Tab-separated table of C-alpha atoms and ligand atoms in Angstrom:
chain	number	residue	atom	x	y	z
A	1	MET	CA	0.047	-0.210	-0.109
A	2	ALA	CA	1.190	3.452	-1.011
A	3	ILE	CA	-0.705	5.415	1.389
A	4	SER	CA	-2.634	4.825	4.603
A	5	VAL	CA	-4.803	7.707	6.259
A	6	ILE	CA	-6.287	7.006	9.668
A	7	GLY	CA	-8.705	9.662	11.231
A	8	LEU	CA	-6.891	12.659	9.933
A	9	VAL	CA	-8.253	15.890	11.400
A	10	VAL	CA	-7.001	19.314	10.493
A	11	GLU	CA	-8.397	22.625	12.219
A	12	LYS	CA	-7.946	25.835	11.360
A	13	PHE	CA	-9.428	28.570	13.660
A	14	ASP	CA	-11.301	25.861	15.546
A	15	ARG	CA	-13.173	24.569	12.033
A	16	LYS	CA	-12.398	21.157	10.832
A	17	ILE	CA	-10.727	21.410	7.331
A	18	LEU	CA	-10.381	18.105	7.334
A	19	ASP	CA	-12.926	16.259	9.322
A	20	ASP	CA	-11.951	12.524	10.235
A	21	ILE	CA	-10.294	11.126	7.177
A	22	SER	CA	-9.392	7.527	6.721
A	23	LEU	CA	-8.149	6.085	3.391
A	24	GLU	CA	-5.997	3.414	2.038
A	25	LEU	CA	-4.543	3.903	-1.228
A	26	ASN	CA	-2.746	1.219	-3.344
A	27	SER	CA	0.245	1.727	-5.221
A	28	ASN	CA	0.503	1.953	-9.350
A	29	ARG	CA	-3.172	3.680	-9.460
A	30	THR	CA	-4.078	6.854	-10.505
A	31	ILE	CA	-6.201	8.424	-8.096
A	32	GLY	CA	-8.673	11.560	-8.700
A	33	LEU	CA	-9.113	13.632	-5.840
A	34	VAL	CA	-12.080	15.868	-6.599
A	35	GLY	CA	-14.491	17.905	-4.940
A	36	PRO	CA	-15.776	21.427	-4.891
A	37	SER	CA	-13.565	24.813	-4.360
A	38	GLY	CA	-12.668	24.565	-0.588
A	39	SER	CA	-13.509	20.970	0.153
A	40	GLY	CA	-10.023	20.289	1.371
A	41	LYS	CA	-8.313	18.828	-1.460
A	42	THR	CA	-5.048	21.030	-1.207
A	43	THR	CA	-5.080	20.648	2.704
A	44	LEU	CA	-5.320	16.769	2.324
A	45	ILE	CA	-2.298	16.780	-0.163
A	46	ARG	CA	-0.389	19.011	2.138
A	47	ALA	CA	-1.012	16.509	4.916
A	48	LEU	CA	0.342	13.637	2.668
A	49	VAL	CA	3.603	15.623	1.848
A	50	GLY	CA	4.008	16.480	5.312
A	51	SER	CA	3.592	20.126	5.017
A	52	GLN	CA	0.355	20.462	7.070
A	53	ARG	CA	0.149	20.493	10.489
A	54	ILE	CA	-2.493	17.822	11.762
A	55	LYS	CA	-4.789	18.089	14.990
A	56	SER	CA	-4.884	14.385	15.055
A	57	GLY	CA	-4.823	11.196	13.131
A	58	LYS	CA	-1.950	9.144	11.389
A	59	VAL	CA	-0.447	9.314	8.041
A	60	LYS	CA	1.769	6.877	6.661
A	61	ILE	CA	3.379	6.995	2.946
A	62	PHE	CA	5.136	3.587	2.019
A	63	GLY	CA	4.781	3.121	5.497
A	64	LEU	CA	7.093	6.329	6.524
A	65	GLU	CA	6.107	9.580	8.313
A	66	PRO	CA	5.028	12.025	5.569
A	67	GLY	CA	7.835	14.552	5.046
A	68	SER	CA	10.521	12.004	6.283
A	69	GLU	CA	14.030	12.295	4.592
A	70	LYS	CA	14.032	8.658	2.980
A	71	LEU	CA	10.654	9.853	1.166
A	72	ARG	CA	12.399	12.762	-0.550
A	73	SER	CA	13.313	11.159	-3.672
A	74	ARG	CA	10.553	8.583	-4.159
A	75	ILE	CA	7.759	11.732	-4.200
A	76	GLY	CA	6.981	14.327	-6.849
A	77	TYR	CA	4.848	17.275	-5.533
A	78	MET	CA	3.237	19.725	-7.788
A	79	ALA	CA	1.940	22.446	-5.283
A	80	GLN	CA	-0.825	24.698	-6.316
A	81	LYS	CA	0.508	27.436	-5.422
A	82	SER	CA	3.335	27.183	-7.660
A	83	ALA	CA	6.914	27.000	-5.934
A	84	LEU	CA	9.126	28.561	-8.773
A	85	TYR	CA	11.792	30.948	-8.726
A	86	SER	CA	9.915	34.025	-10.324
A	87	ASP	CA	13.214	35.859	-11.290
A	88	LEU	CA	14.565	32.798	-12.945
A	89	THR	CA	13.960	31.647	-16.426
A	90	VAL	CA	12.003	28.613	-17.249
A	91	ARG	CA	14.973	26.871	-18.270
A	92	GLU	CA	17.036	28.139	-15.327
A	93	ASN	CA	14.127	26.872	-12.878
A	94	LEU	CA	14.258	23.328	-14.621
A	95	ASP	CA	17.976	23.145	-14.352
A	96	TYR	CA	18.262	24.227	-10.871
A	97	PHE	CA	15.852	21.570	-9.759
A	98	ALA	CA	17.558	19.162	-11.988
A	99	ALA	CA	20.587	19.740	-10.079
A	100	ILE	CA	19.059	18.991	-6.595
A	101	PHE	CA	17.092	16.009	-7.987
A	102	GLY	CA	20.111	14.797	-9.471
A	103	ALA	CA	18.289	14.653	-13.161
A	104	SER	CA	20.125	15.116	-16.410
A	105	LYS	CA	20.224	17.762	-18.894
A	106	ARG	CA	18.415	15.125	-21.210
A	107	ARG	CA	15.678	14.881	-18.800
A	108	VAL	CA	15.309	18.558	-18.913
A	109	GLY	CA	15.090	18.832	-22.465
A	110	GLU	CA	12.648	16.097	-22.390
A	111	ILE	CA	10.427	17.755	-20.009
A	112	LEU	CA	10.442	21.043	-22.086
A	113	ASP	CA	9.263	19.026	-25.090
A	114	LEU	CA	6.712	16.967	-23.216
A	115	LEU	CA	5.286	19.986	-21.710
A	116	HIS	CA	5.473	22.380	-24.805
A	117	LEU	CA	7.588	24.725	-22.960
A	118	GLY	CA	10.599	24.741	-25.204
A	119	GLU	CA	9.328	27.939	-26.864
A	120	HIS	CA	9.232	29.544	-23.644
A	121	ASN	CA	12.661	28.611	-22.700
A	122	LYS	CA	14.048	31.943	-21.825
A	123	LYS	CA	10.962	33.677	-20.294
A	124	ILE	CA	11.507	34.774	-16.922
A	125	ALA	CA	9.011	32.137	-14.714
A	126	GLY	CA	7.374	35.570	-13.018
A	127	SER	CA	6.012	36.523	-16.397
A	128	LEU	CA	4.305	33.092	-17.440
A	129	SER	CA	0.630	32.924	-17.717
A	130	GLY	CA	-1.234	30.617	-15.165
A	131	GLY	CA	-1.526	27.695	-17.360
A	132	GLU	CA	2.211	27.901	-18.460
A	133	THR	CA	3.211	28.509	-14.734
A	134	SER	CA	1.238	25.282	-13.831
A	135	ARG	CA	3.003	23.246	-16.707
A	136	LEU	CA	6.436	24.422	-15.282
A	137	SER	CA	5.531	23.522	-11.898
A	138	LEU	CA	4.689	19.949	-13.442
A	139	GLY	CA	7.614	19.648	-15.124
A	140	ILE	CA	9.705	20.056	-12.042
A	141	ALA	CA	7.589	17.318	-10.472
A	142	LEU	CA	8.238	15.234	-13.078
A	143	LEU	CA	11.998	15.883	-13.326
A	144	GLY	CA	13.449	13.254	-10.899
A	145	ASP	CA	12.138	9.423	-10.637
A	146	PRO	CA	9.835	9.334	-8.144
A	147	ASP	CA	7.378	6.713	-7.135
A	148	LEU	CA	4.601	8.582	-6.191
A	149	PHE	CA	3.158	11.880	-7.258
A	150	PHE	CA	1.103	14.368	-5.576
A	151	LEU	CA	-0.233	16.606	-8.559
A	152	ASP	CA	-2.467	19.539	-7.282
A	153	GLU	CA	-4.586	20.912	-10.242
A	154	PRO	CA	-2.377	20.113	-12.811
A	155	THR	CA	-4.379	20.862	-15.631
A	156	VAL	CA	-5.910	23.965	-14.297
A	157	GLY	CA	-6.539	26.397	-17.091
A	158	LEU	CA	-4.878	24.382	-20.091
A	159	ASP	CA	-5.907	23.918	-23.469
A	160	PRO	CA	-8.098	20.954	-24.070
A	161	ILE	CA	-5.448	19.519	-26.018
A	162	LEU	CA	-2.649	19.925	-23.953
A	163	ARG	CA	-4.815	18.366	-21.167
A	164	ALA	CA	-5.500	15.290	-22.874
A	165	GLU	CA	-1.795	15.007	-23.851
A	166	LEU	CA	-1.047	15.567	-20.114
A	167	TRP	CA	-3.407	12.744	-19.181
A	168	LYS	CA	-1.499	10.557	-21.533
A	169	VAL	CA	1.688	11.554	-19.737
A	170	PHE	CA	-0.246	10.546	-16.395
A	171	ARG	CA	-1.328	7.429	-17.998
A	172	ASN	CA	2.120	6.539	-19.016
A	173	LEU	CA	3.671	7.129	-15.620
A	174	LYS	CA	0.892	4.714	-14.351
A	175	GLU	CA	2.002	2.151	-16.821
A	176	ILE	CA	5.422	2.077	-15.753
A	177	GLY	CA	4.257	1.348	-12.088
A	178	LYS	CA	4.131	5.155	-10.734
A	179	THR	CA	1.046	6.184	-8.571
A	180	LEU	CA	-0.498	9.365	-9.080
A	181	VAL	CA	-2.608	11.487	-6.755
A	182	ILE	CA	-4.234	14.333	-8.691
A	183	THR	CA	-6.382	16.774	-7.800
A	184	SER	CA	-9.114	18.715	-9.659
A	185	HIS	CA	-12.320	20.514	-8.965
A	186	LEU	CA	-13.362	19.321	-12.389
A	187	MET	CA	-15.524	16.238	-11.653
A	188	ASP	CA	-15.260	14.810	-15.281
A	189	GLU	CA	-11.404	14.657	-14.886
A	190	ALA	CA	-11.888	11.617	-12.314
A	191	GLU	CA	-13.137	9.711	-14.855
A	192	ARG	CA	-9.849	9.556	-16.272
A	193	CYS	CA	-8.634	7.972	-13.290
A	194	ASP	CA	-8.545	4.338	-11.793
A	195	ASP	CA	-9.986	5.421	-8.255
A	196	ILE	CA	-12.049	8.420	-7.348
A	197	ILE	CA	-11.840	10.285	-3.876
A	198	LEU	CA	-14.857	12.539	-3.730
A	199	MET	CA	-14.431	15.543	-1.023
A	200	ARG	CA	-17.110	17.441	0.455
A	201	ASN	CA	-16.581	19.800	3.481
A	202	GLY	CA	-13.437	18.231	4.652
A	203	LYS	CA	-15.190	14.922	4.355
A	204	VAL	CA	-14.529	11.802	2.117
A	205	ILE	CA	-18.110	10.797	0.927
A	206	PHE	CA	-16.768	8.281	-1.535
A	207	HIS	CA	-13.584	6.404	-2.248
A	208	GLY	CA	-13.658	3.487	-4.887
A	209	SER	CA	-13.368	2.562	-8.693
A	210	LEU	CA	-15.133	4.776	-10.824
A	211	GLU	CA	-17.179	1.499	-11.793
A	212	SER	CA	-18.067	0.883	-8.109
A	213	LEU	CA	-19.343	4.735	-7.876
A	214	ARG	CA	-21.577	4.043	-10.983
A	215	ILE	CA	-22.827	0.984	-9.375
A	216	ARG	CA	-23.631	2.706	-5.764
A	217	THR	CA	-25.317	5.643	-7.152
A	218	ASN	CA	-26.738	4.387	-10.541
A	219	CYS	CA	-25.277	7.632	-12.166
A	220	SER	CA	-23.143	7.242	-15.091
A	221	GLU	CA	-21.292	10.902	-14.852
A	222	VAL	CA	-19.227	11.692	-11.611
A	223	GLU	CA	-20.823	15.334	-11.215
A	224	GLU	CA	-24.522	13.422	-11.006
A	225	ALA	CA	-22.874	10.818	-8.534
A	226	PHE	CA	-21.294	13.728	-6.341
A	227	ILE	CA	-24.968	15.239	-6.014
A	228	LYS	CA	-26.639	12.420	-5.080
A	229	LEU	CA	-24.131	11.239	-2.377
A	230	ALA	CA	-23.668	15.069	-1.393
A	231	SER	CA	-27.785	15.261	-0.961
A	232	GLY	CA	-27.935	12.247	1.249
A	233	GLY	CA	-30.031	10.561	-1.603
A	234	ILE	CA	-28.164	7.093	-0.871
B	301	ATP	N1	-4.204	28.735	6.474
B	301	ATP	C1	-5.738	28.700	6.484
B	301	ATP	N2	-6.301	29.386	7.264
B	301	ATP	C2	-7.484	29.220	7.451
B	301	ATP	N3	-8.289	28.530	6.408
B	301	ATP	C3	-7.687	27.835	5.636
B	301	ATP	C4	-6.351	27.925	5.666
B	301	ATP	N4	-6.067	26.949	4.667
B	301	ATP	C5	-7.046	26.600	3.957
B	301	ATP	N5	-8.176	26.971	4.778
B	301	ATP	C6	-9.414	26.850	4.411
B	301	ATP	O1	-9.634	25.280	4.477
B	301	ATP	C7	-10.847	25.013	3.458
B	301	ATP	C8	-10.125	24.125	2.362
B	301	ATP	O2	-9.114	24.448	1.792
B	301	ATP	P1	-8.170	23.659	0.516
B	301	ATP	O3	-7.294	24.521	-0.075
B	301	ATP	O4	-7.812	22.426	0.801
B	301	ATP	O5	-9.688	23.558	-0.344
B	301	ATP	P2	-9.289	22.966	-2.185
B	301	ATP	O6	-10.263	21.857	-1.946
B	301	ATP	O7	-7.963	22.527	-2.750
B	301	ATP	O8	-10.076	24.056	-2.837
B	301	ATP	P3	-9.727	24.614	-4.362
B	301	ATP	O9	-10.390	23.479	-5.441
B	301	ATP	O10	-10.408	26.136	-4.456
B	301	ATP	O11	-7.971	24.648	-4.419
B	301	ATP	C9	-11.031	26.420	2.900
B	301	ATP	O12	-12.367	26.709	3.354
B	301	ATP	C10	-9.920	27.278	3.068
B	301	ATP	O13	-10.501	28.643	3.295
B	302	MG	MG1	-6.949	23.343	-3.936
């Protein structure tokens, strides 16, 4: 198992942002973490990478504490708020993080091609559009060779063609044995994943395969299933 979460609670100003979450996530899956804005997706990802103070509960990643040194090279994290050097160019950002992760120049070139960033090579990161910034952040998360990816809204604001290409990239990563946790507030993106976690108001209201969501709710679309689950119709 890649990820185990038991009774996770995160509070901000006495409000439960994550409300007693328990999850077991297997390796070698694409896992779609979806829910409306403010439902707690980013907070959950932050708890999984070890950058979120938790009130109670237990989180283990490959049996280890989140954020532990041994996990560093095994995890690729793309934060929703970009963690780029805004005064460096696209290429310089990639080269810098490649040096940290021990990735080769060739790998930097591959990432530039893969994410169509070549033409923006010399642009200062601070001048990129939202979609370009998220592609660069994603590129950085893909640089090393981690086993487990946490991608927080990687396709937001992208051209549908590029979005489809990125999903191909995610599927290819899964094919070679990687595990991906991908957040989106677009319910239909979850349909591209093996497993779905639906969140609402800090709670997980469903976790399982797309097929099992369809059977449980008798809905063919995730959005419809979400409404049914959220309204207590099941
Ligand atoms: N530092 C903070 N202080 C107070 N409240 C916070 C803080 N960080 C997050 N929250 C609140 O926690 C809730 C969950 O936020 P979170 O960012 O996890 O949601 P999300 O599902 O990722 O939303 P989005 O789809 O908009 O990215 C929101 O109501 C948010 O306002
Ligand atoms: Mg978020």
